[in-house]
Amino acid sequence: MISIVNIYTAVIYGYYLFFIGLIAYLYWHYSKSYEPEKLYNYTNTIPAKLSPIELSILVNNKITPQALTATVYFLVANKALIKSKEKKEIYLYRNLNYKGKLSHSQKYVIKLLIDIIGNGERVAFTNIEKFCVNNKGATSFLLNYEIWRRMAISEGSKKNFFEPKKHKHLVNWFSVIGLVLFLINILFSLKTFLGYFLLLPALFILYYYRKIFRRTKKYNEQFYQWLEFSSYLKNIKQLGFEKENIHLYLMYSIVLDKIEYVEPHLLKSEEFVKLNSYIKKSYKRAYFHGSRSL
């Protein structure tokens, strides 16, 4: 006679096998990248006209602190912010006479810099570096960075870089069934060894589904072009550049984390290299020391 334990054991074996099959299916349909249609070589041609937040989403599938620095550079290059060097300090001022159109996230960057970190009139680069040295500053930066990040995601996702994921209901049901089977093993004292580990696939499948993504064929092709453009930026000193695109090279090099190769060569300075370092440092401090109970 077949016992309940034997039936339960057969069910969880089937559950584990289905888990392997489901992972393979999700990978093949929603994670495995398309192969590029052709191989791309180093090129100084900018693949597409994207904003810093759009490029960050396309390349990283997230908004990075470098995208914030690149947005600051965009605002300076377009005169929405005025950069001024006074003695040994570099300041950013709000341009009260600016007539251009800014997105909500770009306006919020100005607010973050001038009104929150600065004194309402201007902000020094060193103020940005030191803002998160205490818990109060770290908490304020973390809150406002998160507000900006959500604005940026909303604006930057309009191009639909990624293919939509389906079968979310199947993933959720798989996770629920794993939890139920785990509880059955505990509550009915079946003491099945593999039953004690059912929460692992049940939780992992939720995490995996949330993290996987696949670029559309169009933007996957563009992604590989950006990778080659990134390699070009790393070697810009040897390969040369087009002077009319200097501002774009600098802005995109920040997002692609190649600013240290580009700015000292093109602008003969390290101002935005330092600013990028300050913003990344502030974000790390805020992430680890800022309060989330807001």
C-alpha angles and dihedrals in degrees: 000000000000111000127218089247091057092049091047091048091051090050094052091046086055089047092054092047090049088050091057091047093047093051090050091048094049092047094050096046104032109019112031107096123231116251113250114256090232141004116264125213130204107297136176089207111112105233096218142343103261132158117243091256092049091051092047091053094045095049102031104021087231143062112265131196086249088065088058091052091047090051089053089051090049090052091049093046090050093046096244085120123034118218116208132178112212116180103314097334129090117215135190119212129190109247102230091189096054110129100179126111118258130188121240092256092051091051089050091053088057090049091049093050103038105027104030105030096022132049098264092269106053144349129216121221088237090054087060091050094050100037096094099044090107132044094250093056092041091052092048092048093047093051095047094041088055092050090051092044092055091048089050093050091050092051097038097048095062092093092064097227092175135058115249116256120231135190095055089142090056091052091049093049091048089054093048092049090052090053092049092049090048091052092047090055091052102038096045094040093233089153093205108169097218090045091069091062099049093106090066097067091034092058097033093057090057091049093045094049091050094050103043121093140161127205118230115257091256096051094037087061090048090048091060089048089054090050090056091045087053089054089050091053090053089057098034094122091061098035100045129224146236109259094213090061098049094113092050092047089053096045094048093042089061093054091044090048094242099112093115089064096045115037100052088051100044103032097025089229140087099219097120092037086061094043091051089051092048093050094047090048092049091049092051092048091047092047094052101033106026119103117245094194094096 
